[in-house]
PDB file of C-alpha atoms in Angstrom:
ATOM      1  CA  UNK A1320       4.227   9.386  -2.919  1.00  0.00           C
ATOM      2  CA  UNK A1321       5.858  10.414  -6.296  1.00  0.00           C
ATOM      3  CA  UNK A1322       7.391  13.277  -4.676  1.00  0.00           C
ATOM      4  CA  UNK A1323       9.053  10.688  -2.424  1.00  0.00           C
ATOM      5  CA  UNK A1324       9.693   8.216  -5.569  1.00  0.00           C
ATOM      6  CA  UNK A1325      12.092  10.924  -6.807  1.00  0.00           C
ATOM      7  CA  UNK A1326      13.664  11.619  -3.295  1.00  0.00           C
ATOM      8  CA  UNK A1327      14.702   8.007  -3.520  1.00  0.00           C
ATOM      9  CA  UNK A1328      16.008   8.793  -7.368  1.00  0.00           C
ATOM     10  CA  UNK A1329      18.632  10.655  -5.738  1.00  0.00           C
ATOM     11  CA  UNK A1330      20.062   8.226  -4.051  1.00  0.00           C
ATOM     12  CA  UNK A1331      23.176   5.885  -4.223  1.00  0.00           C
ATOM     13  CA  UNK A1332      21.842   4.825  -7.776  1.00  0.00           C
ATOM     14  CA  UNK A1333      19.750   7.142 -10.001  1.00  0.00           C
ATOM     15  CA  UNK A1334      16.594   6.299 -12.534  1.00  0.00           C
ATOM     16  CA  UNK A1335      17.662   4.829 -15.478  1.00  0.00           C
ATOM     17  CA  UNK A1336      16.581   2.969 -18.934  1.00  0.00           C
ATOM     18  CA  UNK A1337      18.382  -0.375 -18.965  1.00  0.00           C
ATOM     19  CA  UNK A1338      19.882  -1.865 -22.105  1.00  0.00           C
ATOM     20  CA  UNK A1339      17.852  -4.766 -23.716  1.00  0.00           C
ATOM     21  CA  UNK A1340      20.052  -6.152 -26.533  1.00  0.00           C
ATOM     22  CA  UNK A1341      20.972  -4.061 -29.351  1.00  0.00           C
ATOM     23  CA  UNK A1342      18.450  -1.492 -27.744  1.00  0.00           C
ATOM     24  CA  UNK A1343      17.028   0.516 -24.420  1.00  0.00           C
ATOM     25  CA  UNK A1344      13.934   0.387 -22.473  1.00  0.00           C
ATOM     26  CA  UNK A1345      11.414   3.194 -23.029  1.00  0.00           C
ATOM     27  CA  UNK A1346      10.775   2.902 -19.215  1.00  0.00           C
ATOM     28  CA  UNK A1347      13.146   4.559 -16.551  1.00  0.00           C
ATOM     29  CA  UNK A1348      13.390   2.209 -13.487  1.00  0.00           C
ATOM     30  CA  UNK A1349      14.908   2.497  -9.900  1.00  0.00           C
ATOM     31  CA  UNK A1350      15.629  -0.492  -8.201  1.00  0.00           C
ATOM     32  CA  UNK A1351      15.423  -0.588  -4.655  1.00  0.00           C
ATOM     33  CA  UNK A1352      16.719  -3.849  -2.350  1.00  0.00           C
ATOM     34  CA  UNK A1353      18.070  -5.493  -5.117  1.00  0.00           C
ATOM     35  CA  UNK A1354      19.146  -3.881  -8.147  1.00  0.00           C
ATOM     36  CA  UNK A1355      17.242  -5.502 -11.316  1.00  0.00           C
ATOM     37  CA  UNK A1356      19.603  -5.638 -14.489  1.00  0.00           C
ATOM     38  CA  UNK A1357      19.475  -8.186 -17.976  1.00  0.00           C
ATOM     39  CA  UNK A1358      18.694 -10.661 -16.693  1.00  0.00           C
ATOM     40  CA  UNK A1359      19.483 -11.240 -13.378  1.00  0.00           C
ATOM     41  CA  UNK A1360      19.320  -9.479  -9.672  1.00  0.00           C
ATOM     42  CA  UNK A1361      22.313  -7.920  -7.960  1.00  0.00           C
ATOM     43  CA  UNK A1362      22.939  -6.095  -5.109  1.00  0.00           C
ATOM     44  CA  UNK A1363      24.834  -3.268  -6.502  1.00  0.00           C
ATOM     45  CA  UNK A1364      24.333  -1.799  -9.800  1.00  0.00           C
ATOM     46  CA  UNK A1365      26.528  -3.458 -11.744  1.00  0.00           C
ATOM     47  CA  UNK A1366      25.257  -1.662 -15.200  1.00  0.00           C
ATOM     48  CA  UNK A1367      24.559   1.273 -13.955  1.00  0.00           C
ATOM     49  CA  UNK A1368      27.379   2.660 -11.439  1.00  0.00           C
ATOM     50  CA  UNK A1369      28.318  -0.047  -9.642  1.00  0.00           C
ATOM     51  CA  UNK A1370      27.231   1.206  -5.840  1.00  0.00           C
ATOM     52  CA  UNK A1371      24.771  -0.980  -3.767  1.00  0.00           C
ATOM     53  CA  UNK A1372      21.056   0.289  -4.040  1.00  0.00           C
ATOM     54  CA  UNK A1373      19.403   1.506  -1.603  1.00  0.00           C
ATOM     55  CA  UNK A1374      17.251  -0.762   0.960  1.00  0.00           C
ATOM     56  CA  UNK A1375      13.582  -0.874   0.410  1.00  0.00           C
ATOM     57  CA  UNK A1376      12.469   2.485   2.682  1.00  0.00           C
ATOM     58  CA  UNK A1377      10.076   0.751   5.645  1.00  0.00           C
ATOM     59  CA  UNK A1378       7.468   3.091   4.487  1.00  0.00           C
ATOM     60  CA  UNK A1379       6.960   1.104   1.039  1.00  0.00           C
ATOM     61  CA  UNK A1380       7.423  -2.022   3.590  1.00  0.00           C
ATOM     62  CA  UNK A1381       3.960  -1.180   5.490  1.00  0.00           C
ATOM     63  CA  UNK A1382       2.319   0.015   1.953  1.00  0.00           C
ATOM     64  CA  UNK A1383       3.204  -4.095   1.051  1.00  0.00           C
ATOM     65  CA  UNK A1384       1.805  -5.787   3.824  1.00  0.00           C
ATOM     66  CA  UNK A1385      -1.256  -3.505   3.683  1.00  0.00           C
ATOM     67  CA  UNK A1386      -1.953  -4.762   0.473  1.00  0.00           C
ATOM     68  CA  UNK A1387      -1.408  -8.037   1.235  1.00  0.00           C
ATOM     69  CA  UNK A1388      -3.464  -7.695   4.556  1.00  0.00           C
ATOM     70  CA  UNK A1389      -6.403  -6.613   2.541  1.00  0.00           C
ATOM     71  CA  UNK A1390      -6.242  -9.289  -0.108  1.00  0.00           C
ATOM     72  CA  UNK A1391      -6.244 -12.222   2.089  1.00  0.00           C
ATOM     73  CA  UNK A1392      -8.232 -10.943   4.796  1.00  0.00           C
ATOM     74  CA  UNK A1393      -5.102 -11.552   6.985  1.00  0.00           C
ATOM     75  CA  UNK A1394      -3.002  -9.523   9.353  1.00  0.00           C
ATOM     76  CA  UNK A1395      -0.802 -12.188   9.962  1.00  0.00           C
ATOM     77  CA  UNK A1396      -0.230 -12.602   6.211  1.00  0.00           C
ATOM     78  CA  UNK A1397       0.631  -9.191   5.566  1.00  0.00           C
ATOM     79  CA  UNK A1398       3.201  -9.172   7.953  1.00  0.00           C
ATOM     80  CA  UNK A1399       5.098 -12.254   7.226  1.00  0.00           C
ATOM     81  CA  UNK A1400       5.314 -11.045   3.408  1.00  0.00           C
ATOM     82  CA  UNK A1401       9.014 -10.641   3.746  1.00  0.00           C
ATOM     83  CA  UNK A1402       9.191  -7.704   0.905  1.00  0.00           C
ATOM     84  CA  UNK A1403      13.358  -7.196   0.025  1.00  0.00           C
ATOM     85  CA  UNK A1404      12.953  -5.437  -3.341  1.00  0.00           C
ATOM     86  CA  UNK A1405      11.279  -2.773  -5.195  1.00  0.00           C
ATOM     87  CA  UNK A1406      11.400  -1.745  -9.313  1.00  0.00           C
ATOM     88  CA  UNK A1407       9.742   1.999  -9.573  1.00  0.00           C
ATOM     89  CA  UNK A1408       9.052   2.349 -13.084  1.00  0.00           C
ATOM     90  CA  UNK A1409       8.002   5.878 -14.499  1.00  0.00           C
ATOM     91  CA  UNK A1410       7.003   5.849 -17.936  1.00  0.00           C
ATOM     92  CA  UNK A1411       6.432   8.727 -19.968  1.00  0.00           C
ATOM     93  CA  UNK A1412       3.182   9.162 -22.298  1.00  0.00           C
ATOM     94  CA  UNK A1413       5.196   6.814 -25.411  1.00  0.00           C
ATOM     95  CA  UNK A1414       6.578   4.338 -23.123  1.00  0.00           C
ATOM     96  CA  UNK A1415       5.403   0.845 -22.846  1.00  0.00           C
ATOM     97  CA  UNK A1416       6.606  -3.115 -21.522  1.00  0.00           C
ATOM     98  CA  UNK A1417       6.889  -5.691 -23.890  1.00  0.00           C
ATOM     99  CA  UNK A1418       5.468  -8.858 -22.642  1.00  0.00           C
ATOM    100  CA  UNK A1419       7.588 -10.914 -19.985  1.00  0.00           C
ATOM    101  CA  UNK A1420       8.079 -12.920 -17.497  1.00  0.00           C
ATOM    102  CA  UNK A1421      10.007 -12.050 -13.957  1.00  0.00           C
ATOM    103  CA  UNK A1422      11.717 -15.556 -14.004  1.00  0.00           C
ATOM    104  CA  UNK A1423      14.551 -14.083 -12.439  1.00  0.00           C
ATOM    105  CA  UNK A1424      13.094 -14.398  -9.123  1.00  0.00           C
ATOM    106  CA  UNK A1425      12.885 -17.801  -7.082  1.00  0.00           C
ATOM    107  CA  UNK A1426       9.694 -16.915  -5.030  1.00  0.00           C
ATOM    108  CA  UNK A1427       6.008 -17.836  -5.853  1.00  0.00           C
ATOM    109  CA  UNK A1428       5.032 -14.626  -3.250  1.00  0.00           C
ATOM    110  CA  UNK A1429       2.332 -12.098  -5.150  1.00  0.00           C
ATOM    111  CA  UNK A1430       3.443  -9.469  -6.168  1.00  0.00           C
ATOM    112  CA  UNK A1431       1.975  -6.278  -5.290  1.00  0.00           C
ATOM    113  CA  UNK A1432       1.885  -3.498  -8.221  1.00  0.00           C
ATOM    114  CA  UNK A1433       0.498   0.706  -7.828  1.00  0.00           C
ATOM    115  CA  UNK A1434       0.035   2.537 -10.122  1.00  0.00           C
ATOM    116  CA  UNK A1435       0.214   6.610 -10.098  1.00  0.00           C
ATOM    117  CA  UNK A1436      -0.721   8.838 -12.438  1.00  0.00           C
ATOM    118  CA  UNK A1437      -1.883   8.237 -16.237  1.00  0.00           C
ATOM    119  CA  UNK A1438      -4.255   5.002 -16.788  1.00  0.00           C
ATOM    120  CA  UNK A1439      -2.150   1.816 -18.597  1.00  0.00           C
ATOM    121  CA  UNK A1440      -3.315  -0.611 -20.476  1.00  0.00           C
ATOM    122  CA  UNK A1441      -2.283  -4.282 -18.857  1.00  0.00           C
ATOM    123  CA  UNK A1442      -1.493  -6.893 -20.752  1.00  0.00           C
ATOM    124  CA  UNK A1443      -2.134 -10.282 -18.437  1.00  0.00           C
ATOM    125  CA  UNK A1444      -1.101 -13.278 -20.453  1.00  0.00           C
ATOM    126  CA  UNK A1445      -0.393 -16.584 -19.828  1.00  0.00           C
ATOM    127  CA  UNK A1446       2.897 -19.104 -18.853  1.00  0.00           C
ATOM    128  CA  UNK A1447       3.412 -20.283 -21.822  1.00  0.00           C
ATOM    129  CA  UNK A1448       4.046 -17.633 -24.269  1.00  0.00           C
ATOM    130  CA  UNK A1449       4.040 -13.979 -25.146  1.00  0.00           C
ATOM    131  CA  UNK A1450       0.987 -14.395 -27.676  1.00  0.00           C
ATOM    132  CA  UNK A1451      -2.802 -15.279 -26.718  1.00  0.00           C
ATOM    133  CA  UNK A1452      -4.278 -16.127 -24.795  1.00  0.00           C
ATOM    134  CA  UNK A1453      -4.098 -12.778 -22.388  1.00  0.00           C
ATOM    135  CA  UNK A1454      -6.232 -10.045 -20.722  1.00  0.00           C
ATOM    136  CA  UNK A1455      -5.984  -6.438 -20.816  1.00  0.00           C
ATOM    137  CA  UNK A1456      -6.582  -4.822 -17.752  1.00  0.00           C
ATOM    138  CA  UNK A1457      -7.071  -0.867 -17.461  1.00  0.00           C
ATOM    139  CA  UNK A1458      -5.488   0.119 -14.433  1.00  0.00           C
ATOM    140  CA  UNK A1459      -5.789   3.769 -13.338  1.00  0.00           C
ATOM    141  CA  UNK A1460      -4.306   6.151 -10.818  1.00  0.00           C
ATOM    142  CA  UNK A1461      -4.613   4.260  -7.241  1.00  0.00           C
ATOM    143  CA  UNK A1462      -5.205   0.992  -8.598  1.00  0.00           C
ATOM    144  CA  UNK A1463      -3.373  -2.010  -6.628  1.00  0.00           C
ATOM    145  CA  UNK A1464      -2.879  -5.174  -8.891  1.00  0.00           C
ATOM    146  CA  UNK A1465      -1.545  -8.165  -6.695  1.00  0.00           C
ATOM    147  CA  UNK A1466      -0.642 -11.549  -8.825  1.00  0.00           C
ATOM    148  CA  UNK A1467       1.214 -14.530  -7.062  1.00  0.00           C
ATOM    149  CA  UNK A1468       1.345 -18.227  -7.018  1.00  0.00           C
ATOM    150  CA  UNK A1469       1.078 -19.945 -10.722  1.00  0.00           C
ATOM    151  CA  UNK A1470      -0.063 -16.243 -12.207  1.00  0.00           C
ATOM    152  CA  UNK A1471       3.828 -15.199 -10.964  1.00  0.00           C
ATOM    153  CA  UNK A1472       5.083 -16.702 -13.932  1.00  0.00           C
ATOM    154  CA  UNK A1473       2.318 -15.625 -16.660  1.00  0.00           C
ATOM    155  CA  UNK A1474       4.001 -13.092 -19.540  1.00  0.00           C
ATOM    156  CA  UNK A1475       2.694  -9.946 -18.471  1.00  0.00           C
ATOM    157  CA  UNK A1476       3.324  -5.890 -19.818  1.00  0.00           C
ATOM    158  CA  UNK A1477       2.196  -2.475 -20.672  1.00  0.00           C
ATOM    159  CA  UNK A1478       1.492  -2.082 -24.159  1.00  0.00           C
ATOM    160  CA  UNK A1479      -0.200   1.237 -23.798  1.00  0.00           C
ATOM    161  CA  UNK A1480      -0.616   4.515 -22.124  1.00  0.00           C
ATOM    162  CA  UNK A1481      -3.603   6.691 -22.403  1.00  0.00           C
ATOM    163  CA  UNK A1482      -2.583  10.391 -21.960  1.00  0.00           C
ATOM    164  CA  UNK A1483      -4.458  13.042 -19.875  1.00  0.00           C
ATOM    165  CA  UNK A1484      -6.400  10.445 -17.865  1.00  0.00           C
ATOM    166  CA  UNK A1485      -4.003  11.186 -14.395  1.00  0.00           C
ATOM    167  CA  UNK A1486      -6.210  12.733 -11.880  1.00  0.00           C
ATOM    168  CA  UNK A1487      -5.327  16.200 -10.408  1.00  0.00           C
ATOM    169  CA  UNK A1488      -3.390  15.702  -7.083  1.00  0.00           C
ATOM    170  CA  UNK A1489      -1.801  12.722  -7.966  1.00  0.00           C
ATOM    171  CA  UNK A1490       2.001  14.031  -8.334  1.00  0.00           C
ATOM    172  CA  UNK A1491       2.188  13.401 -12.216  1.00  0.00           C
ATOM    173  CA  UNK A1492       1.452  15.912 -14.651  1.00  0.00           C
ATOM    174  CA  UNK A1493       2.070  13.255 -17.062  1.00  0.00           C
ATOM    175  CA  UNK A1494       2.676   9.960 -17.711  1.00  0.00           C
ATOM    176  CA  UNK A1495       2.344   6.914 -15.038  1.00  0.00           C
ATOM    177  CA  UNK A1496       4.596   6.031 -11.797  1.00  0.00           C
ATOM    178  CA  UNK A1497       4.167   2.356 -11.129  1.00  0.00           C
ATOM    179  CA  UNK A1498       6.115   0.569  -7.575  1.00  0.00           C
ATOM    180  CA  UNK A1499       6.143  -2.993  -7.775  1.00  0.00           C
ATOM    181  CA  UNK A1500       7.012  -4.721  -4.371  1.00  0.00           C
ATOM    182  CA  UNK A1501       8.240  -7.849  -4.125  1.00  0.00           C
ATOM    183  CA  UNK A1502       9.917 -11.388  -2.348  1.00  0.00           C
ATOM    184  CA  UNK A1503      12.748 -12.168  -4.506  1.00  0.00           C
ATOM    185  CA  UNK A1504      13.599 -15.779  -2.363  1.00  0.00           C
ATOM    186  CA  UNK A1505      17.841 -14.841  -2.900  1.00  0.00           C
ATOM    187  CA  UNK A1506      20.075 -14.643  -0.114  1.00  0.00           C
ATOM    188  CA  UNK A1507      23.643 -11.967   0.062  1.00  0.00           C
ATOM    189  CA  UNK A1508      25.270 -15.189  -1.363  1.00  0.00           C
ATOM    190  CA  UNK A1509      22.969 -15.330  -4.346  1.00  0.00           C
ATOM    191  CA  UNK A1510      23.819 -11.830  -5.767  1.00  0.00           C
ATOM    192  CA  UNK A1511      24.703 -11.010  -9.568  1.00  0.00           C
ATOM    193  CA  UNK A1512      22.458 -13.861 -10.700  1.00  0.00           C
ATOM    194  CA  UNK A1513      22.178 -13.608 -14.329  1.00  0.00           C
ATOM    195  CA  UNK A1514      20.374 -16.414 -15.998  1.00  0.00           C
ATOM    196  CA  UNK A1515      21.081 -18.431 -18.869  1.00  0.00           C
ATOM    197  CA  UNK A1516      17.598 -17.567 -20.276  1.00  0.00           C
ATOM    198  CA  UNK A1517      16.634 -14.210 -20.974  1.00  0.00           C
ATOM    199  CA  UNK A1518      13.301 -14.813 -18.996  1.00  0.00           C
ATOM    200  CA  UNK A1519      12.916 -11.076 -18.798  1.00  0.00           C
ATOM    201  CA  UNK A1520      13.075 -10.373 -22.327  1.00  0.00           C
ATOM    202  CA  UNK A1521      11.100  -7.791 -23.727  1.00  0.00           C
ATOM    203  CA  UNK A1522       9.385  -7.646 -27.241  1.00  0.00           C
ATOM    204  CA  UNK A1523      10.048  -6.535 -30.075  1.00  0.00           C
ATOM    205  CA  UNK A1524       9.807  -2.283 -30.066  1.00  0.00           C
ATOM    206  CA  UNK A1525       9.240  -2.101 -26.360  1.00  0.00           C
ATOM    207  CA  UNK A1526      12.311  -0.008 -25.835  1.00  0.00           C
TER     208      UNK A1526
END
């Protein structure tokens, strides 16, 4: 699976750490679908090199509604869960998400995260604001984290990696691959959507 996240790297629209403000992410993300920029969703990348991303390959499709599938019980579920984006974040043994929201997004879907590689340290807040209360959450190599309805809007990030905890065989030497999948709710006539709140704003020192 990473070996095919950096297949897809080499693609119409390469990895890269997006500009947040006066400074950069710490995290280098591919965005598959629909191409997610500050602060909005567009389907070419419009601050990168401005060519349309690549569709959302159907094998990341059937990972999605197997997830899904599995947390509801339901095979009908999983395969209505209309998935028409994907962010593939690597982040290197430093790296870390300041607490956010994905308000760019119209859909209450779950979203379905993997991660690959070095354990994180998830920060699971609430809707209201970056600060307490929250949960941190270790997730480790092969760990599926699906969140959806009301918890789709909590503040959420990665405040922390812990190095030399990614199992052998896993792809990653180093550091932590994780794929979020997800049901964005825009239409082709909805594109380059940038919002008048920077709901995706990321804390202080984060990048």
């Amino acid at each position: 699976m990473v070996r095919a996240a950096r297949e897809l790297g080499r693609g119409p629209v390469p990895y890269h750490s997006a500009k947040i403000g006066n400074g950069q992410m710490s995290v280098s993300t591919l965005s598959l679908g629909w191409h997610w920029y500050p602060y909005g969703y567009s389907r070419s990348a419009v601050d990168v090199n401005g060519r349309r991303v690549a569709d959302v390959p159907e094998w990341l499709v059937r990972l999605g509604h197997r997830a899904i599938e599995e947390v509801t019980g339901s095979h009908a579920e999983g395969a209505a869960h209309t998935i028409d984006a994907a962010l593939l974040n690597f982040y290197d043994t430093s790296a870390r998400m300041g607490m956010h929201i994905d308000g760019e997004e119209s859909s209450d879907a779950p979203i379905i995260s993997l991660s690959i590689g070095d354990t994180c340290t998830f920060r699971f807040g609430n809707t209201e604001t970056r600060t307490k209360p929250y949960t941190d959450v270790a997730l480790a190599s092969g760990d599926l984290f699906v969140f959806g309805s009301q918890s789709r809007r909590a503040y959420h990030g990665v405040p922390k990696i812990t190095p030399g905890t990614a199992p052998e065989g896993c792809g990653l030497g180093s550091g932590r691959l994780n794929i979020t999948l997800r049901v964005t709710g825009m239409a082709d006539d909805s594109s380059s959507i940038a919002n008048s709140a920077p709901s995706h704003e990321h804390s202080e020192g984060s990048s």
